XYZ file of C-alpha atoms in Angstrom:
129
model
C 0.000 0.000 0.000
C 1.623 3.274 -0.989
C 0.584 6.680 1.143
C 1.950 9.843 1.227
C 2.355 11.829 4.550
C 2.772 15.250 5.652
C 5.675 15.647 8.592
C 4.360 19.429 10.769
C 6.167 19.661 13.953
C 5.391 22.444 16.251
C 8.045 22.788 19.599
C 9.848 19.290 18.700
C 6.271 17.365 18.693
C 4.371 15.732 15.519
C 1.185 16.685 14.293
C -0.899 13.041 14.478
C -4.531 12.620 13.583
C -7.080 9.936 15.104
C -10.034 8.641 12.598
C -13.358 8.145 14.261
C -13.671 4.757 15.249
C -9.841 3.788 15.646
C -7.252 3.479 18.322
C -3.986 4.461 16.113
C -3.129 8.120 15.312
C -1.585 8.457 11.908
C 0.199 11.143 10.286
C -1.548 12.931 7.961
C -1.911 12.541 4.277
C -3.398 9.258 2.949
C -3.446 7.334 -0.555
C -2.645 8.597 -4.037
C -5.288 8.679 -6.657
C -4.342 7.348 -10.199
C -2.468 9.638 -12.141
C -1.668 12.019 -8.623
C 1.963 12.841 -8.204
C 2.984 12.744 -4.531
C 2.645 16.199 -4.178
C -0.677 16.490 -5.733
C -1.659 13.807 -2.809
C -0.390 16.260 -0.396
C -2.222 19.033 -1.234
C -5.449 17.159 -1.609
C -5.477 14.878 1.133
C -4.243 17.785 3.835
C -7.249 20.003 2.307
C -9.670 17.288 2.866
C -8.383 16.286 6.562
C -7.499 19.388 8.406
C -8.399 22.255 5.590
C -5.117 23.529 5.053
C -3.384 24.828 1.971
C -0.311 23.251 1.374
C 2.418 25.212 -1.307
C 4.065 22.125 -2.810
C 6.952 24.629 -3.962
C 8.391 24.319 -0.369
C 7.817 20.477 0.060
C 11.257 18.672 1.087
C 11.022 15.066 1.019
C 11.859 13.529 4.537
C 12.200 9.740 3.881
C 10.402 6.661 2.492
C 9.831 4.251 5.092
C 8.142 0.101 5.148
C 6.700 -1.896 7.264
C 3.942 -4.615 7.801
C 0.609 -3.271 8.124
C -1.086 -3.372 11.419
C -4.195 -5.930 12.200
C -3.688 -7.672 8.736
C -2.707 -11.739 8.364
C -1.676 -11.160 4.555
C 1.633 -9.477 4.637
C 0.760 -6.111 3.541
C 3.344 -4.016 3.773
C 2.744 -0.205 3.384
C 5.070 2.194 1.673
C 4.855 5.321 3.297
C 6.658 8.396 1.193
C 6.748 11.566 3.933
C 7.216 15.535 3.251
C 7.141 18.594 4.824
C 5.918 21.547 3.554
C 4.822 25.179 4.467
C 0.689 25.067 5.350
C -1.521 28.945 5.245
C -4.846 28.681 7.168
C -5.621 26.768 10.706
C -5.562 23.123 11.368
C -9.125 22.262 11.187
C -10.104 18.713 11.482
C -12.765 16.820 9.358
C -15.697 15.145 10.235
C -13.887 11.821 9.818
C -10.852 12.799 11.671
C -11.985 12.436 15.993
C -8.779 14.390 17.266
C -5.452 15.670 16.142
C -2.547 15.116 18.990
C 0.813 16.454 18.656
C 3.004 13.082 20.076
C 6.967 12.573 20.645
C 9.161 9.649 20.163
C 7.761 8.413 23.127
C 4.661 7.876 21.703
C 5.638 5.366 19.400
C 2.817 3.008 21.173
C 0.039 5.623 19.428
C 0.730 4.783 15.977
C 1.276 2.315 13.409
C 4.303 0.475 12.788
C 4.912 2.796 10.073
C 4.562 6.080 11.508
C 6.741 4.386 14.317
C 9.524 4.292 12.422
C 9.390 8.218 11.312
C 9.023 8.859 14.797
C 12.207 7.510 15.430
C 13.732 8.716 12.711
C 12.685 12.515 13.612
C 13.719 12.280 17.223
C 17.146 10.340 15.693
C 17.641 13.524 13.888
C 16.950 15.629 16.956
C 14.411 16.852 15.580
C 11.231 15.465 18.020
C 11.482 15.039 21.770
């Protein structure tokens, strides 16, 4: 499964989001449409989740990091492809998205195996607490 996601830290933490209905926060961002470069996933999927505007001129890519998708038997592995980026307007969360939490590395029990391994590479970079 390949996703694209959107590193925003704020005071060494990580922006997170929780869907209705779920235990895990995730970062945000989310799957590419056919045809959508990564960027164009950016833009789109942070406008849907949290209503911000995202200028993919300042995007940086961050890493590309795998591993074994949580609560599935068939060896999914998901590809997840992050960026940051400079954001105009406030972080406003969608109806499907429950809560946004800022976490640190020691938060690593929050999220998905994934997202654990960007939050180890961040605070590995000294970049979250």
């Amino acid at each position: 499964m390949d996703k694209i996601a959107w590193i925003h830290l704020e005071e060494r933490r990580l922006l997170t989001a929780r869907n209705a209905g779920r235990d895990r926060f995730y970062l945000p961002g989310g799957k590419r449409e056919p045809g959508e470069s990564d960027l164009e996933t950016l833009v789109r999927e942070l406008d849907e989740e949290l209503a911000v505007s995202v200028d993919p001129a300042t995007a940086a890519h961050v890493g590309t990091f795998e591993a074994l998708a949580d609560a599935r038997t068939d060896g999914l592995v998901v590809r997840l492809t992050c960026y940051t980026a400079t954001h105009t307007g406030e972080l406003v969360p969608s109806r499907e998205i429950d809560e946004i939490a800022w976490l640190t590395a020691r938060d690593g029990d929050r999220v998905s195996a994934v997202d654990r391994l960007v939050l180890d590479h961040l605070h590995d970079a000294g970049l979250l607490d």
